[in-house]
Coordinates of C-alpha atoms in Angstrom, one line a residue:
X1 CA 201.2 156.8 -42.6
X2 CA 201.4 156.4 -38.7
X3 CA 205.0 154.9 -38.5
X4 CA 205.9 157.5 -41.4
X5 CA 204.5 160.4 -38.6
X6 CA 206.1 158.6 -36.1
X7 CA 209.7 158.4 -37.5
X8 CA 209.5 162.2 -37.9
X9 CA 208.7 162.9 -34.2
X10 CA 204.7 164.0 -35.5
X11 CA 201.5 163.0 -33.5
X12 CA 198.9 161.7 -35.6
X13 CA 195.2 160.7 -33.9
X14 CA 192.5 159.6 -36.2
X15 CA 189.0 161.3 -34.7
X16 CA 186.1 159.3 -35.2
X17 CA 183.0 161.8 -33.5
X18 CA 181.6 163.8 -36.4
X19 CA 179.1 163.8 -38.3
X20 CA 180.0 162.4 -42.1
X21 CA 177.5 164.9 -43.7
X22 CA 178.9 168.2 -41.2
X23 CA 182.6 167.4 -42.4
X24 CA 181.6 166.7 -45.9
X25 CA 180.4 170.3 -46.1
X26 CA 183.2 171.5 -43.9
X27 CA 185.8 170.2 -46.6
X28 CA 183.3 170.7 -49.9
X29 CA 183.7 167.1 -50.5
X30 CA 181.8 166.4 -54.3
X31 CA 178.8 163.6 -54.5
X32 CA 180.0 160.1 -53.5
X33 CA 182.9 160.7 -51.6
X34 CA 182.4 159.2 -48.5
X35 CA 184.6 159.9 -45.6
X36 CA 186.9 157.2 -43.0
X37 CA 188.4 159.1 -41.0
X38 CA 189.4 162.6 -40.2
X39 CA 193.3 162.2 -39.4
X40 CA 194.9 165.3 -37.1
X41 CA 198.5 165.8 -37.4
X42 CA 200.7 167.9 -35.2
X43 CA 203.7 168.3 -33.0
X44 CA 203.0 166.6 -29.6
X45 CA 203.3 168.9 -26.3
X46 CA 204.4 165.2 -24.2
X47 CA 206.2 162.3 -25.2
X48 CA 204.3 159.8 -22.4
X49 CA 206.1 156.7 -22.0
X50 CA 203.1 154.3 -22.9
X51 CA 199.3 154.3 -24.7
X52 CA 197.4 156.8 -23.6
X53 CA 194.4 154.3 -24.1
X54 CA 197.0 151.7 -21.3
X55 CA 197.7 154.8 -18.9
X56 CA 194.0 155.6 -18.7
X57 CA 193.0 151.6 -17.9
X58 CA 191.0 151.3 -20.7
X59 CA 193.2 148.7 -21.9
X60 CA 196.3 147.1 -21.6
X61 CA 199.1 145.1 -24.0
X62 CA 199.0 141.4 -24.5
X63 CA 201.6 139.1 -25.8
X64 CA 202.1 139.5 -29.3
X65 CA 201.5 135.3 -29.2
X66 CA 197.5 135.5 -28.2
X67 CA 197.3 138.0 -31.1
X68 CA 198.5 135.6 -34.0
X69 CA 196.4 133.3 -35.3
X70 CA 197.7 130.5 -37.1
X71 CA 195.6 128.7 -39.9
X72 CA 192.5 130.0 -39.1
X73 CA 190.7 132.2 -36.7
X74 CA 190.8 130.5 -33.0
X75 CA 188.4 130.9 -30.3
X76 CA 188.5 129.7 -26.7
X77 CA 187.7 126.6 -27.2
X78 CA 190.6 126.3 -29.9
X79 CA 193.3 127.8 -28.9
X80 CA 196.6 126.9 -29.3
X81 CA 198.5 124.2 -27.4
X82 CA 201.8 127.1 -27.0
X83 CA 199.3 130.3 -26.5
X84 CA 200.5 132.3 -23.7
X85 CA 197.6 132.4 -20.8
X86 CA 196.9 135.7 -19.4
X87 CA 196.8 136.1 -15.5
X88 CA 193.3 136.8 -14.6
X89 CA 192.8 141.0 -14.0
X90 CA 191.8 140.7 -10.4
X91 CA 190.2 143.6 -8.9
X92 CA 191.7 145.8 -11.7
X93 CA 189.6 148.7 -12.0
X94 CA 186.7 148.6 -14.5
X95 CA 186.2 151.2 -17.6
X96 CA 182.8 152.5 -15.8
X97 CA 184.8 153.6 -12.4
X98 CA 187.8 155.0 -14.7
X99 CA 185.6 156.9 -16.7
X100 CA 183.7 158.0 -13.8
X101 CA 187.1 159.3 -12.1
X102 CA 187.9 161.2 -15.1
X103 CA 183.9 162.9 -15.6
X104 CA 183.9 163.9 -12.3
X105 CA 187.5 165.7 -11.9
X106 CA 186.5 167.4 -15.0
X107 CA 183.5 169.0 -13.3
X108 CA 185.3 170.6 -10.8
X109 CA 185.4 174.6 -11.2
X110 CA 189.1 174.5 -12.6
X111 CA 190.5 174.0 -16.6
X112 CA 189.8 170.1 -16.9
X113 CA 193.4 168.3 -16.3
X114 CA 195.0 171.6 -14.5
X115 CA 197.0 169.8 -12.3
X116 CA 198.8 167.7 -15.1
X117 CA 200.5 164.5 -13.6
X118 CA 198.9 164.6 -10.7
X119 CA 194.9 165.1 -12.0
X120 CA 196.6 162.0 -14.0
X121 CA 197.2 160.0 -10.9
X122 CA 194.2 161.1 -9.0
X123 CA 191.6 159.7 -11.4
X124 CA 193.7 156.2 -11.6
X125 CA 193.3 156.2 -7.5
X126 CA 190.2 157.6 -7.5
X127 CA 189.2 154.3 -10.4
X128 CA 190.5 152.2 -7.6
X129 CA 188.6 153.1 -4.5
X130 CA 187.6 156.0 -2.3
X131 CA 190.9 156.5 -0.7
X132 CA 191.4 158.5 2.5
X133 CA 193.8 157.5 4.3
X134 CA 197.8 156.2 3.5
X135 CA 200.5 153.9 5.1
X136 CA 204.2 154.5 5.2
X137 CA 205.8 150.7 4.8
X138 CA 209.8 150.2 5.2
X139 CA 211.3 147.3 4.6
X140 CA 214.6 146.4 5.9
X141 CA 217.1 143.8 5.0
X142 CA 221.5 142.6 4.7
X143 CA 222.4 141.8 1.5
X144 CA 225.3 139.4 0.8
X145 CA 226.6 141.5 -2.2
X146 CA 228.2 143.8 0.1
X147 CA 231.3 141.4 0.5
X148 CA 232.3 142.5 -3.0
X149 CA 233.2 146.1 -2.0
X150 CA 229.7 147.9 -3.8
X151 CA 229.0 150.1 -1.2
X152 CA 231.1 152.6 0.0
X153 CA 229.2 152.3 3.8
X154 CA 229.2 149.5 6.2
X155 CA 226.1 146.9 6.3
X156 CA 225.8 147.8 9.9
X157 CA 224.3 151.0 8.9
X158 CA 221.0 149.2 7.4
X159 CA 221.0 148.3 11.1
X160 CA 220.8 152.0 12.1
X161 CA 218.6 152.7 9.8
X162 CA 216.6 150.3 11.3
X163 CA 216.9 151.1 14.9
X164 CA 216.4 154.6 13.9
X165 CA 213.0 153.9 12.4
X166 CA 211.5 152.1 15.3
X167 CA 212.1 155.4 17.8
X168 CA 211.2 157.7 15.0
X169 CA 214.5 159.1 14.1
X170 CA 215.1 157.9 10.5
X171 CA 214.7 160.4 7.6
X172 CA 212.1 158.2 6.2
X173 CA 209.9 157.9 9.1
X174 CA 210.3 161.0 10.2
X175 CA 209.1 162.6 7.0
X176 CA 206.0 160.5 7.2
X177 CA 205.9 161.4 10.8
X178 CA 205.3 165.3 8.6
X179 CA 203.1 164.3 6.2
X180 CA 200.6 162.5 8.9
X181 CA 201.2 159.0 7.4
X182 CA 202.2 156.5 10.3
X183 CA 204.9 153.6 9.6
X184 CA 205.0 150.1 9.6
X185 CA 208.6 148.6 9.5
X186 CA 209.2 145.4 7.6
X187 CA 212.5 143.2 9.3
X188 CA 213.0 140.6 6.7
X189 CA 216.8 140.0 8.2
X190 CA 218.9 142.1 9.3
X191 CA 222.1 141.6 11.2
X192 CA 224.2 143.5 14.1
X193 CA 222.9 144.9 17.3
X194 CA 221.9 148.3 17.9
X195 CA 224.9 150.9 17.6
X196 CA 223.6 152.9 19.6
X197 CA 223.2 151.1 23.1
X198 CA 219.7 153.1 23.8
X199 CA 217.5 150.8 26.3
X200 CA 214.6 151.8 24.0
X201 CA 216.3 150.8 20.2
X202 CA 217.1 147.0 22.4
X203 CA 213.5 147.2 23.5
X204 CA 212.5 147.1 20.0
X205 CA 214.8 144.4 18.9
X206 CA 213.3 142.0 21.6
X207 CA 209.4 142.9 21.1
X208 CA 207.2 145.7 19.8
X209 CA 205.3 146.9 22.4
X210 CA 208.3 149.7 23.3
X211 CA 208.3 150.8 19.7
X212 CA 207.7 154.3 18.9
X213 CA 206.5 151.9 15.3
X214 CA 205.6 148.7 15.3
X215 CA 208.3 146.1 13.7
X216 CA 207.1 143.0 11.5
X217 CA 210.3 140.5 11.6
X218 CA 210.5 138.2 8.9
X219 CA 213.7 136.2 8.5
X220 CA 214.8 133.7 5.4
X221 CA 215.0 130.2 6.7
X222 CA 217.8 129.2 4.0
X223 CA 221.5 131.0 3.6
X224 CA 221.3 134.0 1.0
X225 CA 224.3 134.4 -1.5
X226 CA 226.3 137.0 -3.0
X227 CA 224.3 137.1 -6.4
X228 CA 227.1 137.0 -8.1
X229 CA 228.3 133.2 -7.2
X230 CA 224.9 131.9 -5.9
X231 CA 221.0 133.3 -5.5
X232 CA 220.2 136.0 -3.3
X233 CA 217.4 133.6 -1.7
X234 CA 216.2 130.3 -2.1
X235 CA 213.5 129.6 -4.0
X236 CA 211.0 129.0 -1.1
X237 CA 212.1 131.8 1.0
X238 CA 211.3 134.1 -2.6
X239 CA 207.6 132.3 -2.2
X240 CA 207.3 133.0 1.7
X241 CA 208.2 136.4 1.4
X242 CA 205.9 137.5 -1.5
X243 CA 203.1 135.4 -0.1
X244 CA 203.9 137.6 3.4
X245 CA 203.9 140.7 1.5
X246 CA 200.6 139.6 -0.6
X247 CA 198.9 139.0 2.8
X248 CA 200.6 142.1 4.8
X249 CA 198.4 144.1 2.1
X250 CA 194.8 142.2 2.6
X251 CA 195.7 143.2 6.6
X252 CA 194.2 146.7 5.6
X253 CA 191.0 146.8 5.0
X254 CA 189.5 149.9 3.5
X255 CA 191.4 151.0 0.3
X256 CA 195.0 152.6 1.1
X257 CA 198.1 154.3 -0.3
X258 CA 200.9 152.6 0.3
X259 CA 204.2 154.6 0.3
X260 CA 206.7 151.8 0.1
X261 CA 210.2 152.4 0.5
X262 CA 213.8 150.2 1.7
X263 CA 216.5 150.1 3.3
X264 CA 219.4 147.9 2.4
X265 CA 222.8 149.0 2.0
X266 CA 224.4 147.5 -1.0
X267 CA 221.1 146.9 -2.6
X268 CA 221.5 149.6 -5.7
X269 CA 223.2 146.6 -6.8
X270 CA 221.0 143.7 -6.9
X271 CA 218.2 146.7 -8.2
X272 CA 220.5 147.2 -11.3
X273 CA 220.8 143.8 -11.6
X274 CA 216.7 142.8 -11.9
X275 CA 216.3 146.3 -14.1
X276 CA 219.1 144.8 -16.8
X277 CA 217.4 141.4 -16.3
X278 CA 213.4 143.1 -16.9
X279 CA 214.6 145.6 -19.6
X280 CA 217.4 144.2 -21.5
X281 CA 219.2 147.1 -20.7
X282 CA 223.3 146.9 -21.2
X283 CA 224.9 146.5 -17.4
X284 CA 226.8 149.7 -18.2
X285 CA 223.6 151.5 -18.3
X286 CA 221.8 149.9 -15.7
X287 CA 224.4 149.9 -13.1
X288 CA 224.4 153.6 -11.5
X289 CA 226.4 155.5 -8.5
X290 CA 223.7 154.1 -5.5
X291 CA 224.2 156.5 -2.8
X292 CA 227.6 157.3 -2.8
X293 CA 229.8 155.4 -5.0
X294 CA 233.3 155.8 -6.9
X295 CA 234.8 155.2 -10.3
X296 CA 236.3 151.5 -8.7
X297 CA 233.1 151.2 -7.2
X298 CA 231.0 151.3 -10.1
X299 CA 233.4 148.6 -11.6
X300 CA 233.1 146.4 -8.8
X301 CA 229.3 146.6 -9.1
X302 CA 229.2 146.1 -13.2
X303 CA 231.5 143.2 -12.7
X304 CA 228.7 141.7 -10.3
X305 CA 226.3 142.2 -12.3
X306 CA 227.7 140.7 -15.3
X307 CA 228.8 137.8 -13.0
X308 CA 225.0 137.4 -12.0
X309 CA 223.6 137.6 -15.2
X310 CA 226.0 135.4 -17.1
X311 CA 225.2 133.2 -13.7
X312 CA 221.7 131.8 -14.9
X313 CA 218.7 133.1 -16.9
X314 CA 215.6 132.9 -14.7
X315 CA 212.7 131.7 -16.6
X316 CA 210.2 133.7 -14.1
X317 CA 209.6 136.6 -12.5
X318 CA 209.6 134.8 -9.1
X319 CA 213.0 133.0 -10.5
X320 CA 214.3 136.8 -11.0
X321 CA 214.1 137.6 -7.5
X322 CA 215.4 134.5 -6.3
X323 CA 218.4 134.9 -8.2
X324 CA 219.1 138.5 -8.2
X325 CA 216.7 140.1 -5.9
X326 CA 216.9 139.8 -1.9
X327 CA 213.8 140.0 0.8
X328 CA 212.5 143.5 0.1
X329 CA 212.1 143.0 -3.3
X330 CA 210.4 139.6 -2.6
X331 CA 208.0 141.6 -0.1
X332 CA 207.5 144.5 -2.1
X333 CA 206.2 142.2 -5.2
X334 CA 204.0 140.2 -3.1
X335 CA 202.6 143.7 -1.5
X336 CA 201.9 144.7 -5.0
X337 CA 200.0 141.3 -6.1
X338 CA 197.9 141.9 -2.5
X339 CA 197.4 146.0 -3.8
X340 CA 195.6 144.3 -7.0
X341 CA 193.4 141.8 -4.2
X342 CA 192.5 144.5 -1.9
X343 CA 191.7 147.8 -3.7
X344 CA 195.2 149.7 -2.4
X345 CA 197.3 151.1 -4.7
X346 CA 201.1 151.2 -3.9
X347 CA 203.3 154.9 -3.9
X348 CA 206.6 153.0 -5.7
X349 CA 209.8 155.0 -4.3
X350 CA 213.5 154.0 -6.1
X351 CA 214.9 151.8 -8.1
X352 CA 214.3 148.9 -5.8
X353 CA 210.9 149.2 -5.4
X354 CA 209.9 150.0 -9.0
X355 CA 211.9 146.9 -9.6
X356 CA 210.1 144.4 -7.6
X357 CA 206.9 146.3 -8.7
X358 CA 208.1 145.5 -12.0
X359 CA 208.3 142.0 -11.1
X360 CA 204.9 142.3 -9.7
X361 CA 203.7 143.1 -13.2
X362 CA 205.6 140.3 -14.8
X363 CA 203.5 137.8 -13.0
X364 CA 200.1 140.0 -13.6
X365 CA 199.8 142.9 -15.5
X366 CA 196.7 144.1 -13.9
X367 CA 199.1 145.1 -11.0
X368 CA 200.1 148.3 -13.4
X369 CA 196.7 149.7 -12.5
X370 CA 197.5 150.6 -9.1
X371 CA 200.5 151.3 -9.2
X372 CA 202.1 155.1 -9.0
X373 CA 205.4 156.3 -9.5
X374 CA 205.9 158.6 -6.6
X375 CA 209.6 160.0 -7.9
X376 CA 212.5 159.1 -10.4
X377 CA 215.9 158.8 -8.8
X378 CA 219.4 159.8 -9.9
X379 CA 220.0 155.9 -10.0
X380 CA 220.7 155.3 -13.9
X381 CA 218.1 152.5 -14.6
X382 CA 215.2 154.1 -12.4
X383 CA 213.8 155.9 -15.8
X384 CA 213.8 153.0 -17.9
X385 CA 211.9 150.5 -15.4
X386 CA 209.3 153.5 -15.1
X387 CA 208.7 153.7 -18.7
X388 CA 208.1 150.1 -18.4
X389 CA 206.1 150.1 -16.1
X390 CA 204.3 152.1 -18.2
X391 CA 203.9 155.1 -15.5
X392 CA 204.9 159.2 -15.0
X393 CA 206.9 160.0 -11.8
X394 CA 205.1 163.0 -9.9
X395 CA 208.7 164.5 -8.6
X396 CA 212.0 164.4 -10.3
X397 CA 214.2 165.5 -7.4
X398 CA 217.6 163.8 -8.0
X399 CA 216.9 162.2 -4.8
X400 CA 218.8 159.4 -3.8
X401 CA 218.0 158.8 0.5
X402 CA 215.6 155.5 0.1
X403 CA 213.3 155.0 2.8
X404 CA 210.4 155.9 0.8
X405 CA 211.1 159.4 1.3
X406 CA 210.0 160.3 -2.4
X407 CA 207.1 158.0 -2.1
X408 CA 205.9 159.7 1.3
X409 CA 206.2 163.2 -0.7
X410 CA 204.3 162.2 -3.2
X411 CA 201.7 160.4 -1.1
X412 CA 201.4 163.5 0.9
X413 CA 200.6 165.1 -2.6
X414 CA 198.3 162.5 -3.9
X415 CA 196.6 162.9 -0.4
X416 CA 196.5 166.4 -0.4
X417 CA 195.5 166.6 -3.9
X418 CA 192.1 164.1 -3.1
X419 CA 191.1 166.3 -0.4
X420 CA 191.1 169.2 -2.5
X421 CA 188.5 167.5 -4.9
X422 CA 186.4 166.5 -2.3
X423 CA 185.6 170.1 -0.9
X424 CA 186.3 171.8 -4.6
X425 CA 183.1 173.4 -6.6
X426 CA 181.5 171.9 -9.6
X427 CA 180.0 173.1 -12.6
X428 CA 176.2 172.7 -13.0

């Protein structure tokens, strides 16, 4: 009856809190009928991209192989020799602080939910921690890739980008600069002296103490490749830049939003490449414009990408990034994992940080619960790793600058949105 409702676009929910005799009399039901269920059907007013019982944190999927039982029912000390292990859940939040979240937004003097996505997100930040204050993280690096003509703008410019962060001239610094976040920037190897020739951008090339933001630098020790004829990273510099990222996060330590955002030009690329790997989407659909890109452009990117994928098939999530990924994504992953050890929860910007998030969530899916979708991008795939992820963006703005611009936006609302609860009336 469900997948019949289903098939024909209706909702069907099965309500369990009534009293049998109260409905019996409600439906004149005759002597020695005894009631199940009382099944509601209707035309949903939202299609949400996963369980409502998953997006709430009150549970969460499992591999379809620890749900088979072969021969018998198993217990744990029975299980299967080929049963898949589940990660352990870390500090994901428990159903007490979830439900707490969601009974006390619905005190507030204002129609319970009123806010839509965002009373949504609040409650899942508010299940992770009392959260007042929010980080702006950028994360910078060269990709390889570049050589095979994907990007229509030099690799010098991730350079700029750079240099323009640490005075405070970037667009994605200075909109947290706006919202009242402060940045950290993230060099995990990027080429090229400063363009501009500014005694203060050189300053923050050779140290951090002339910085307008401070500047991590974290550098691969091995060659990178072109993902397309050899891995973006070696398999140890994968593991040293998620562990950095896992331990950049346990740095802060009272609960945090992180608005993470990149900056890589050519990296669209290798984004497209881990969202086809992740989704099983076709490289035609995963494989969008990037920032500014052309018909021949586009081609040169698919052609990559089928290059890579036909390459190798990574057996891990950690494999993935090696192969197809690049230092941002690495880092972003790890500060994900550290989000799930430290109580933060992490503002996810484009495609290339939902897809390292992504990864994140490969290795444990307890990373899902703090974890926010701050914006879907024009970028073709960004949608699809999303609904993976299992999340509802809070802007859909056709943006397409990186930098964490979208994340800072929607941080700035998250924020803003938190402090409105706080000094809002309740109901008796």
């Amino acid at each position: 009856m469900w997948l019949t409702a289903r098939a024909y676009g209706l909702g069907m929910g099965w309500v369990t809190l009534f009293r049998p005799d109260d409905l019996a009399e409600l439906l004149h039901l005759p002597e020695g009928v005894e009631t199940l269920g009382w099944m509601c059907m209707g035309w949903p007013d939202e299609r949400p991209p996963s369980p409502g019982l998953e997006r709430r944190a009150w549970s969460k999927k499992l591999p379809v192989e620890n749900l088979i039982m072969r021969n018998g029912w198993r217990d744990g000390a029975e299980s299967p020799a080929n049963a898949i292990a589940t990660p352990d859940d870390g500090h994901m939040p428990d159903q007490a602080h979830v439900v707490a979240a969601h009974d006390s937004s619905d005190r507030l003097l204002t129609p319970p939910g009123s806010l839509g996505i965002l009373d949504t997100t609040m409650d899942k930040v508010a299940a992770v921690g009392d959260i007042h204050n929010a980080q702006h993280i950028l994360i910078g690096a060269d990709h390889p890739v570049t050589a095979h003509g994907v990007s229509s703008f030099s690799p010098s410019v991730t350079r700029e980008i750079m240099d323009a962060s640490a005075v405070g001239e970037s667009l994605g610094v200075t909109t947290a600069a706006g919202a009242g976040i402060p940045s950290l920037l993230i060099d995990a190897g990027i080429e090229g002296d400063s363009s501009h020739g500014d005694q203060r951008n050189r300053k923050c090339r050779e140290g951090r103490n002339d910085c307008a933001h401070p500047i991590r630098y974290v550098h691969a020790h091995d060659a990178r490749g072109d993902i397309a004829t050899a891995p973006a990273l070696s398999a140890a510099d994968t593991r040293a830049f998620v562990d950095y990222g896992r331990k950049l996060a346990g740095e802060f330590t009272e609960p945090m939003l992180f608005a993470v955002g990149e900056v890589g030009i050519g990296n669209t690329t290798p984004a497209s490449i881990v969202a086809a790997h992740f989704t099983g989407l076709d490289v035609d659909d995963a494989v969008g414009i990037g920032a500014h890109s052309d018909t021949a452009m586009m081609e040169r990117k698919r052609e990559v990408a089928r290059q890579a994928l036909s390459r190798v098939h990574p057996s891990s999530p950690i494999d993935a990034l090696a192969e197809f990924g690049g230092p941002e994504f690495a880092v972003t992953t790890g500060l994900c994992l550290g989000a799930l050890d430290n109580h933060h929860v992490v503002v996810l910007d484009g495609l290339a940080i939902s897809v390292a998030a992504l990864a994140a969530v490969q290795i444990n899916p307890a990373v899902q619960s703090h974890l926010v979708a701050g914006h879907v991008s024009r970028e073709a795939a960004h949608h699809t790793v999303i609904t993976h992820l299992g999340l509802e963006p809070l802007l859909a703005l056709r943006f397409r600058c990186g930098e964490g611009v979208g994340a800072v936006l929607a941080t700035q609302m998250i924020m803003t949105g938190l402090s409105a609860r706080r000094h809002t009336g309740r109901t008796a």
